[in-house]
């Protein structure tokens, strides 16, 4: 059955409005890939970092968590600042800062300096990335926007898998004796190229009616995310001290206070950091709810499989990274076909993707059960390939759905909310599935801990599939 996907809210851009060219789209997609690659690129490098810098497990978790938490906490603020001061300006500043902080990570003389540099790197990513979606929303419409959002979703998914593969290759290559430092230093030339391109081809856009920064909302959102993410990411390695439980207990109160402040500002006609009225958009609300279990499962799996393959199956960083190559390759090619499939079948491709992903995860769990400890590229190939196809039918489409009804004037806010939800889910995935896996190893052993964690992820995929049935049938 042929189902057209009409544009729901996108009108043609007014004459004389800025337009995103092909080179401009390439530039923003390059920027979109960098922060996601850096979230995952350290997974296979952590053992080498720990040995070189004599870092404890708790400090190594901060190398991952410090970046992810700073990134998540500041994303919405980054979107608001772009609306206020100009998205091109924030993009250039954020990208330059990302390059400088990447260099600082690569040159870090000790573990705590690396943690501090990673926090700063996450903050710079939060200034850069919201401008990508806001620029796409403000400079495209109709079929061009659909294509750009499809490519954005494909880039995001591919970056998450490719980051882990690239990390393994760079650590093993030991370029000029840099070892693990190459996973951060590789960003510097890429950023230089991105800055040159952006200065030449990226149009400047901003909100027609920019609002001042919502100070109380910014503080309360930061407190809410920190009280949730910090104890979950550090609790297990730190032995669950009292502060972790107090922090988790404070989270619902901080979240309630944030919502109350934002709702009051929204009702008074101001634009809060996260306008509650934005959630009246069915596409945004339901898409964000679906993104949470998807992101948790995705990042949790990537962390768990990296640990299992290196510590349990005894693979080196290259072999551990390349074991996921089938997932990346299939994701890339299926995501290219995604827009045509959506044009024909509508958003029903999302539950179909969840079914495929579930089959893939089940195949990988079966491979781990029957082949352990001989688990690598060959054994994981069928499951990784099928799961990659399923993920490619979900992520690009859902990201497109979330922003399909967001007006251009709130492009920065909408993009910031979506990326914050996605990034928080990625951080939660490492914290929850990663903690579960590492906690099960002493009692069950590596194989059974891996299989159990994959089955928990499979339950999350089922939830994602059920939630996808409630998505709007059409999107712009």
Short mmCIF file of C-alpha atoms in Angstrom, two decimals:
data_model
loop_
_atom_site.label_atom_id
_atom_site.label_comp_id
_atom_site.label_asym_id
_atom_site.label_seq_id
_atom_site.Cartn_x
_atom_site.Cartn_y
_atom_site.Cartn_z
CA UNK A 1 0.00 0.00 0.00
CA UNK A 2 1.36 3.39 -0.97
CA UNK A 3 1.25 6.04 1.76
CA UNK A 4 2.33 9.58 1.02
CA UNK A 5 3.98 11.55 3.80
CA UNK A 6 2.83 15.14 3.40
CA UNK A 7 4.54 18.09 4.98
CA UNK A 8 2.54 18.91 8.08
CA UNK A 9 3.76 22.33 9.05
CA UNK A 10 6.60 23.24 6.74
CA UNK A 11 5.82 26.05 4.39
CA UNK A 12 8.19 27.10 1.63
CA UNK A 13 10.86 29.41 2.90
CA UNK A 14 10.12 33.06 2.27
CA UNK A 15 11.96 34.75 -0.56
CA UNK A 16 15.36 35.96 0.52
CA UNK A 17 15.52 33.70 3.59
CA UNK A 18 18.80 31.83 4.17
CA UNK A 19 19.07 28.45 2.47
CA UNK A 20 21.25 25.52 3.46
CA UNK A 21 23.33 24.41 0.47
CA UNK A 22 24.80 20.96 -0.09
CA UNK A 23 28.22 21.94 1.34
CA UNK A 24 26.43 23.60 4.27
CA UNK A 25 24.51 20.40 5.00
CA UNK A 26 27.73 18.39 4.84
CA UNK A 27 29.31 20.79 7.33
CA UNK A 28 26.53 20.56 9.90
CA UNK A 29 26.37 16.77 9.54
CA UNK A 30 30.12 16.60 10.15
CA UNK A 31 29.55 18.57 13.33
CA UNK A 32 26.65 16.30 14.31
CA UNK A 33 28.89 13.24 14.04
CA UNK A 34 31.75 14.54 16.20
CA UNK A 35 30.08 14.63 19.66
CA UNK A 36 28.43 11.22 19.19
CA UNK A 37 31.64 9.62 17.96
CA UNK A 38 33.41 11.00 21.03
CA UNK A 39 30.78 9.59 23.38
CA UNK A 40 31.51 6.06 22.13
CA UNK A 41 35.11 6.25 20.93
CA UNK A 42 36.53 5.90 24.45
CA UNK A 43 34.74 2.60 25.24
CA UNK A 44 37.45 0.41 23.72
CA UNK A 45 40.22 2.80 24.82
CA UNK A 46 39.39 2.72 28.56
CA UNK A 47 41.61 -0.28 29.46
CA UNK A 48 44.60 1.39 27.78
CA UNK A 49 43.84 4.75 29.41
CA UNK A 50 43.57 3.09 32.82
CA UNK A 51 46.90 1.30 32.44
CA UNK A 52 48.74 4.36 31.11
CA UNK A 53 47.41 6.88 33.63
CA UNK A 54 47.06 4.48 36.60
CA UNK A 55 43.37 5.39 36.81
CA UNK A 56 40.90 3.53 39.00
CA UNK A 57 37.65 2.18 37.61
CA UNK A 58 35.70 5.03 39.24
CA UNK A 59 37.90 7.64 37.56
CA UNK A 60 37.61 5.85 34.20
CA UNK A 61 33.83 5.97 34.52
CA UNK A 62 34.15 9.73 35.07
CA UNK A 63 36.00 9.98 31.74
CA UNK A 64 32.80 8.70 30.12
CA UNK A 65 30.25 10.20 32.50
CA UNK A 66 31.84 13.65 32.81
CA UNK A 67 31.51 14.19 29.08
CA UNK A 68 27.99 12.78 28.86
CA UNK A 69 26.57 14.64 31.85
CA UNK A 70 28.05 18.04 30.87
CA UNK A 71 26.80 17.50 27.34
CA UNK A 72 23.26 16.59 28.44
CA UNK A 73 22.96 19.33 31.08
CA UNK A 74 23.92 22.20 28.75
CA UNK A 75 22.29 21.17 25.46
CA UNK A 76 19.02 23.06 25.87
CA UNK A 77 20.90 26.17 26.98
CA UNK A 78 23.07 25.84 23.87
CA UNK A 79 19.96 25.82 21.71
CA UNK A 80 18.57 28.90 23.43
CA UNK A 81 21.84 30.81 23.05
CA UNK A 82 21.86 30.00 19.33
CA UNK A 83 18.32 31.37 18.97
CA UNK A 84 19.40 34.50 20.84
CA UNK A 85 22.86 35.33 19.46
CA UNK A 86 22.87 33.55 16.10
CA UNK A 87 23.23 29.85 15.33
CA UNK A 88 26.22 30.23 13.01
CA UNK A 89 28.09 32.20 15.68
CA UNK A 90 27.42 29.58 18.37
CA UNK A 91 28.25 26.79 15.91
CA UNK A 92 31.66 28.29 15.12
CA UNK A 93 32.43 29.02 18.77
CA UNK A 94 31.31 25.59 19.92
CA UNK A 95 33.26 23.79 17.21
CA UNK A 96 36.43 25.76 17.95
CA UNK A 97 36.06 24.97 21.66
CA UNK A 98 35.49 21.30 20.82
CA UNK A 99 38.79 21.24 18.95
CA UNK A 100 40.68 22.93 21.79
CA UNK A 101 39.22 20.63 24.45
CA UNK A 102 39.89 17.57 22.30
CA UNK A 103 43.53 18.65 22.14
CA UNK A 104 43.50 19.06 25.93
CA UNK A 105 42.14 15.51 26.30
CA UNK A 106 44.83 14.14 24.01
CA UNK A 107 47.61 15.90 25.91
CA UNK A 108 46.28 15.21 29.44
CA UNK A 109 49.19 14.27 31.74
CA UNK A 110 47.05 12.48 34.33
CA UNK A 111 43.61 11.00 34.83
CA UNK A 112 41.99 13.93 36.63
CA UNK A 113 43.18 16.38 33.97
CA UNK A 114 41.59 14.08 31.39
CA UNK A 115 38.30 14.08 33.34
CA UNK A 116 38.29 17.89 33.51
CA UNK A 117 39.06 18.17 29.79
CA UNK A 118 36.26 15.71 29.00
CA UNK A 119 33.77 17.81 30.99
CA UNK A 120 34.85 20.88 29.02
CA UNK A 121 34.62 18.90 25.78
CA UNK A 122 31.04 17.92 26.62
CA UNK A 123 30.15 21.55 27.33
CA UNK A 124 31.58 22.69 23.99
CA UNK A 125 29.64 19.96 22.19
CA UNK A 126 26.49 21.28 23.86
CA UNK A 127 27.12 24.70 22.32
CA UNK A 128 27.71 23.27 18.84
CA UNK A 129 25.23 20.45 18.30
CA UNK A 130 21.86 22.21 18.89
CA UNK A 131 22.77 24.64 16.11
CA UNK A 132 22.84 21.75 13.64
CA UNK A 133 19.16 20.87 14.01
CA UNK A 134 18.10 24.49 14.44
CA UNK A 135 19.89 25.46 11.22
CA UNK A 136 18.27 22.58 9.31
CA UNK A 137 14.84 23.57 10.65
CA UNK A 138 15.31 27.26 9.84
CA UNK A 139 16.83 26.92 6.35
CA UNK A 140 14.95 24.00 4.76
CA UNK A 141 11.35 23.00 4.15
CA UNK A 142 9.30 20.24 2.55
CA UNK A 143 11.25 17.51 0.73
CA UNK A 144 14.61 19.20 1.38
CA UNK A 145 13.97 19.19 5.11
CA UNK A 146 12.86 15.56 5.01
CA UNK A 147 16.06 14.61 3.19
CA UNK A 148 18.24 16.65 5.55
CA UNK A 149 16.60 15.14 8.66
CA UNK A 150 16.92 11.66 7.19
CA UNK A 151 20.63 12.23 6.64
CA UNK A 152 20.97 13.68 10.15
CA UNK A 153 19.40 10.56 11.66
CA UNK A 154 21.57 8.29 9.53
CA UNK A 155 24.68 10.26 10.54
CA UNK A 156 23.78 10.06 14.24
CA UNK A 157 23.27 6.31 14.21
CA UNK A 158 26.33 5.57 12.11
CA UNK A 159 28.49 7.84 14.29
CA UNK A 160 27.53 5.93 17.43
CA UNK A 161 28.67 2.59 15.98
CA UNK A 162 31.59 3.93 13.96
CA UNK A 163 32.99 5.73 17.02
CA UNK A 164 33.60 2.44 18.79
CA UNK A 165 35.19 0.87 15.70
CA UNK A 166 37.38 3.92 15.12
CA UNK A 167 38.46 3.91 18.74
CA UNK A 168 39.75 0.35 18.49
CA UNK A 169 41.62 1.03 15.26
CA UNK A 170 43.28 4.21 16.56
CA UNK A 171 44.38 2.66 19.87
CA UNK A 172 45.93 -0.33 18.11
CA UNK A 173 47.53 1.78 15.36
CA UNK A 174 49.47 3.75 18.02
CA UNK A 175 50.07 6.59 15.55
CA UNK A 176 53.45 8.22 16.26
CA UNK A 177 53.37 6.56 19.69
CA UNK A 178 50.19 8.39 20.73
CA UNK A 179 48.29 5.23 21.76
CA UNK A 180 44.91 6.08 23.29
CA UNK A 181 45.54 9.81 22.88
CA UNK A 182 44.83 9.48 19.15
CA UNK A 183 41.11 8.96 19.85
CA UNK A 184 40.97 12.61 20.96
CA UNK A 185 43.70 14.14 18.79
CA UNK A 186 41.98 12.90 15.62
CA UNK A 187 39.27 15.51 16.25
CA UNK A 188 41.64 18.45 15.80
CA UNK A 189 42.18 18.29 12.01
CA UNK A 190 38.51 17.45 11.50
CA UNK A 191 37.52 20.55 13.48
CA UNK A 192 39.89 22.72 11.44
CA UNK A 193 38.26 21.51 8.22
CA UNK A 194 34.80 22.04 9.73
CA UNK A 195 35.60 25.61 10.80
CA UNK A 196 36.90 26.54 7.35
CA UNK A 197 33.81 25.10 5.69
CA UNK A 198 31.40 26.66 8.19
CA UNK A 199 32.93 30.10 7.80
CA UNK A 200 32.33 29.91 4.06
CA UNK A 201 29.05 28.06 3.55
CA UNK A 202 26.96 28.15 6.73
CA UNK A 203 24.14 30.75 6.73
CA UNK A 204 23.40 32.78 9.84
CA UNK A 205 19.96 32.31 11.39
CA UNK A 206 18.39 33.27 14.69
CA UNK A 207 14.96 33.43 16.24
CA UNK A 208 12.84 36.32 14.96
CA UNK A 209 11.75 37.02 18.55
CA UNK A 210 14.61 35.83 20.76
CA UNK A 211 13.91 35.53 24.47
CA UNK A 212 16.47 36.11 27.22
CA UNK A 213 18.05 33.10 28.85
CA UNK A 214 15.81 31.45 31.44
CA UNK A 215 18.14 31.56 34.47
CA UNK A 216 15.97 29.68 37.01
CA UNK A 217 15.00 27.08 34.41
CA UNK A 218 18.62 26.53 33.37
CA UNK A 219 19.74 25.99 36.97
CA UNK A 220 16.85 23.66 37.81
CA UNK A 221 17.31 21.59 34.64
CA UNK A 222 21.01 21.22 35.44
CA UNK A 223 20.21 20.18 39.02
CA UNK A 224 17.57 17.70 37.83
CA UNK A 225 19.87 15.99 35.33
CA UNK A 226 22.85 15.99 37.70
CA UNK A 227 20.90 14.46 40.59
CA UNK A 228 19.81 11.63 38.28
CA UNK A 229 22.83 11.00 36.05
CA UNK A 230 25.72 11.57 38.47
CA UNK A 231 24.75 8.90 41.05
CA UNK A 232 23.73 6.39 38.40
CA UNK A 233 26.96 6.72 36.46
CA UNK A 234 29.29 6.79 39.50
CA UNK A 235 27.35 4.85 42.14
CA UNK A 236 28.52 1.29 41.44
CA UNK A 237 32.22 2.13 41.03
CA UNK A 238 32.13 4.31 44.18
CA UNK A 239 30.37 1.62 46.24
CA UNK A 240 27.01 3.45 46.42
CA UNK A 241 27.95 5.95 49.16
CA UNK A 242 25.32 8.03 50.97
CA UNK A 243 25.54 10.94 48.52
CA UNK A 244 24.32 8.76 45.65
CA UNK A 245 21.11 7.85 47.48
CA UNK A 246 20.52 11.42 48.65
CA UNK A 247 21.02 12.63 45.09
CA UNK A 248 18.54 10.12 43.66
CA UNK A 249 16.04 11.06 46.38
CA UNK A 250 16.39 14.73 45.42
CA UNK A 251 15.79 14.10 41.71
CA UNK A 252 11.96 14.01 41.71
CA UNK A 253 11.80 17.20 43.76
CA UNK A 254 14.23 19.01 41.45
CA UNK A 255 12.32 17.79 38.39
CA UNK A 256 8.98 18.91 39.88
CA UNK A 257 10.42 22.35 40.71
CA UNK A 258 11.78 22.66 37.16
CA UNK A 259 8.40 21.81 35.64
CA UNK A 260 6.56 24.25 37.92
CA UNK A 261 8.91 27.14 37.07
CA UNK A 262 8.73 26.41 33.33
CA UNK A 263 4.93 26.12 33.33
CA UNK A 264 4.57 29.43 35.17
CA UNK A 265 6.84 31.20 32.66
CA UNK A 266 5.00 29.59 29.73
CA UNK A 267 1.61 30.74 31.04
CA UNK A 268 2.88 34.29 31.45
CA UNK A 269 3.80 34.45 27.77
CA UNK A 270 7.54 34.16 28.21
CA UNK A 271 9.64 31.46 26.54
CA UNK A 272 11.09 29.22 29.25
CA UNK A 273 14.11 27.00 28.66
CA UNK A 274 11.84 24.01 27.93
CA UNK A 275 8.33 25.32 27.16
CA UNK A 276 5.73 22.83 28.48
CA UNK A 277 3.46 23.99 25.63
CA UNK A 278 5.95 22.39 23.24
CA UNK A 279 4.85 18.99 24.57
CA UNK A 280 1.34 19.65 23.29
CA UNK A 281 2.80 18.58 19.92
CA UNK A 282 1.88 14.90 19.71
CA UNK A 283 4.74 14.06 17.36
CA UNK A 284 7.34 15.59 19.68
CA UNK A 285 5.91 14.09 22.87
CA UNK A 286 5.53 10.54 21.61
CA UNK A 287 8.80 10.60 19.72
CA UNK A 288 10.73 11.69 22.81
CA UNK A 289 9.14 8.94 24.92
CA UNK A 290 10.29 6.39 22.35
CA UNK A 291 13.81 7.82 22.19
CA UNK A 292 14.44 7.03 25.86
CA UNK A 293 14.36 3.19 25.77
CA UNK A 294 15.99 3.21 22.33
CA UNK A 295 18.93 5.34 23.53
CA UNK A 296 19.32 3.37 26.77
CA UNK A 297 19.48 0.08 24.87
CA UNK A 298 21.83 1.41 22.18
CA UNK A 299 24.48 2.92 24.45
CA UNK A 300 24.17 0.18 27.08
CA UNK A 301 24.81 -2.48 24.44
CA UNK A 302 27.82 -0.64 23.00
CA UNK A 303 29.44 -0.33 26.43
CA UNK A 304 28.67 -3.88 27.52
CA UNK A 305 29.86 -5.52 24.31
CA UNK A 306 33.13 -3.55 24.41
CA UNK A 307 33.84 -4.75 27.96
CA UNK A 308 32.76 -8.34 27.27
CA UNK A 309 34.82 -8.73 24.11
CA UNK A 310 38.00 -7.28 25.63
CA UNK A 311 37.90 -8.53 29.22
CA UNK A 312 35.98 -11.76 28.66
CA UNK A 313 36.67 -12.96 25.13
CA UNK A 314 40.23 -11.62 25.20
CA UNK A 315 39.99 -9.59 21.99
CA UNK A 316 42.25 -6.63 21.30
CA UNK A 317 40.80 -3.16 20.69
CA UNK A 318 40.74 -3.57 16.88
CA UNK A 319 39.00 -6.95 16.93
CA UNK A 320 36.55 -5.70 19.59
CA UNK A 321 35.72 -2.64 17.50
CA UNK A 322 35.50 -4.49 14.18
CA UNK A 323 33.10 -7.04 15.67
CA UNK A 324 30.46 -4.33 15.28
CA UNK A 325 31.43 -3.46 11.69
CA UNK A 326 28.45 -5.42 10.24
CA UNK A 327 26.10 -3.29 12.34
CA UNK A 328 27.65 -0.08 11.04
CA UNK A 329 27.72 -1.16 7.38
CA UNK A 330 24.14 -2.43 7.35
CA UNK A 331 22.92 0.63 9.27
CA UNK A 332 24.48 2.88 6.64
CA UNK A 333 22.93 1.17 3.61
CA UNK A 334 19.49 0.62 5.16
CA UNK A 335 19.34 4.24 6.36
CA UNK A 336 19.93 5.35 2.76
CA UNK A 337 16.84 3.39 1.73
CA UNK A 338 14.88 4.69 4.71
CA UNK A 339 13.34 7.79 3.08
CA UNK A 340 11.92 5.69 0.23
CA UNK A 341 10.50 3.17 2.69
CA UNK A 342 8.91 5.96 4.76
CA UNK A 343 7.45 7.51 1.61
CA UNK A 344 5.78 4.21 0.79
CA UNK A 345 4.84 2.76 4.19
CA UNK A 346 4.79 5.79 6.51
CA UNK A 347 5.98 5.51 10.09
CA UNK A 348 5.05 1.82 10.16
CA UNK A 349 8.70 1.21 9.28
CA UNK A 350 9.55 2.05 12.92
CA UNK A 351 7.77 -0.95 14.53
CA UNK A 352 9.12 -3.10 11.71
CA UNK A 353 12.59 -1.87 12.64
CA UNK A 354 11.97 -2.75 16.30
CA UNK A 355 11.08 -6.31 15.27
CA UNK A 356 14.30 -6.60 13.27
CA UNK A 357 16.37 -5.13 16.09
CA UNK A 358 14.80 -7.57 18.55
CA UNK A 359 15.68 -10.51 16.32
CA UNK A 360 19.24 -9.20 16.03
CA UNK A 361 19.67 -8.83 19.80
CA UNK A 362 18.27 -12.33 20.33
CA UNK A 363 20.73 -13.76 17.78
CA UNK A 364 23.63 -12.05 19.55
CA UNK A 365 22.48 -13.40 22.92
CA UNK A 366 22.29 -16.88 21.40
CA UNK A 367 25.78 -16.49 19.93
CA UNK A 368 27.17 -15.42 23.30
CA UNK A 369 25.52 -18.40 25.03
CA UNK A 370 26.72 -21.03 22.55
CA UNK A 371 30.10 -19.67 21.41
CA UNK A 372 31.64 -18.18 24.56
CA UNK A 373 34.49 -17.36 24.93
CA UNK A 374 35.05 -17.62 21.17
CA UNK A 375 32.96 -14.55 20.44
CA UNK A 376 33.97 -12.14 17.71
CA UNK A 377 33.14 -10.84 14.26
CA UNK A 378 32.03 -14.17 12.76
CA UNK A 379 29.85 -15.24 15.69
CA UNK A 380 28.21 -11.81 16.10
CA UNK A 381 27.82 -11.14 12.36
CA UNK A 382 24.20 -12.33 11.83
CA UNK A 383 22.82 -10.63 14.93
CA UNK A 384 24.79 -7.41 14.48
CA UNK A 385 23.73 -7.10 10.84
CA UNK A 386 20.03 -7.67 11.56
CA UNK A 387 20.11 -5.33 14.58
CA UNK A 388 21.81 -2.65 12.47
CA UNK A 389 19.05 -2.87 9.88
CA UNK A 390 16.42 -2.53 12.59
CA UNK A 391 18.10 0.47 14.19
CA UNK A 392 18.38 2.18 10.80
CA UNK A 393 14.61 1.89 10.32
CA UNK A 394 13.96 3.50 13.70
CA UNK A 395 16.41 6.25 14.67
CA UNK A 396 16.42 8.48 11.56
CA UNK A 397 12.62 8.30 11.28
CA UNK A 398 11.98 9.04 14.97
CA UNK A 399 14.34 12.03 14.98
CA UNK A 400 12.48 13.38 11.96
CA UNK A 401 9.10 12.82 13.64
CA UNK A 402 10.11 14.62 16.86
CA UNK A 403 10.82 17.91 15.10
CA UNK A 404 8.20 17.65 12.35
CA UNK A 405 5.75 20.10 13.99
CA UNK A 406 8.19 22.40 15.82
CA UNK A 407 7.89 25.95 14.42
CA UNK A 408 11.06 27.50 12.98
CA UNK A 409 11.05 30.21 15.67
CA UNK A 410 11.53 27.50 18.30
CA UNK A 411 13.94 25.38 16.27
CA UNK A 412 16.79 25.81 18.74
CA UNK A 413 14.61 24.96 21.74
CA UNK A 414 13.06 21.94 20.02
CA UNK A 415 16.41 20.63 18.82
CA UNK A 416 17.94 21.14 22.26
CA UNK A 417 15.10 19.25 23.97
CA UNK A 418 15.40 16.34 21.54
CA UNK A 419 19.17 16.04 21.79
CA UNK A 420 19.04 16.40 25.59
CA UNK A 421 16.57 13.52 25.76
CA UNK A 422 18.72 11.44 23.43
CA UNK A 423 21.96 12.22 25.26
CA UNK A 424 20.43 11.63 28.69
CA UNK A 425 19.19 8.26 27.47
CA UNK A 426 22.66 7.40 26.16
CA UNK A 427 24.16 8.28 29.55
CA UNK A 428 21.46 6.27 31.33
CA UNK A 429 22.18 3.28 29.11
CA UNK A 430 25.80 3.09 30.25
CA UNK A 431 24.71 3.72 33.85
CA UNK A 432 21.89 1.15 33.97
CA UNK A 433 22.76 -1.70 31.58
CA UNK A 434 26.47 -1.18 32.20
CA UNK A 435 25.99 -1.29 35.97
CA UNK A 436 23.75 -4.35 35.69
CA UNK A 437 26.32 -6.20 33.58
CA UNK A 438 29.30 -5.36 35.79
CA UNK A 439 27.32 -6.22 38.94
CA UNK A 440 26.31 -9.64 37.58
CA UNK A 441 29.82 -10.74 36.57
CA UNK A 442 31.05 -11.77 40.08
CA UNK A 443 28.07 -14.04 40.66
CA UNK A 444 27.21 -15.34 37.18
CA UNK A 445 30.44 -15.08 35.24
CA UNK A 446 31.05 -13.02 32.13
CA UNK A 447 29.04 -15.14 29.69
CA UNK A 448 25.86 -15.36 31.73
CA UNK A 449 26.11 -11.70 32.72
CA UNK A 450 26.34 -10.76 29.03
CA UNK A 451 23.41 -12.96 28.02
CA UNK A 452 21.26 -11.66 30.87
CA UNK A 453 22.02 -8.05 29.98
CA UNK A 454 21.21 -8.68 26.31
CA UNK A 455 17.86 -10.20 27.31
CA UNK A 456 17.11 -7.11 29.41
CA UNK A 457 17.94 -5.00 26.37
CA UNK A 458 15.62 -7.20 24.32
CA UNK A 459 12.79 -6.30 26.72
CA UNK A 460 13.62 -2.64 26.05
CA UNK A 461 13.40 -3.24 22.30
CA UNK A 462 9.94 -4.77 22.79
CA UNK A 463 8.91 -1.63 24.73
CA UNK A 464 10.26 0.55 21.93
CA UNK A 465 8.23 -1.42 19.39
CA UNK A 466 5.04 -1.03 21.40
CA UNK A 467 5.60 2.72 21.84
CA UNK A 468 6.23 3.10 18.10
CA UNK A 469 2.67 1.94 17.40
CA UNK A 470 1.47 5.26 18.89
CA UNK A 471 3.54 7.46 16.57
CA UNK A 472 1.69 9.71 14.10
CA UNK A 473 1.23 7.95 10.76
CA UNK A 474 2.63 10.92 8.85
CA UNK A 475 5.51 13.30 9.27
CA UNK A 476 7.02 16.20 7.37
#
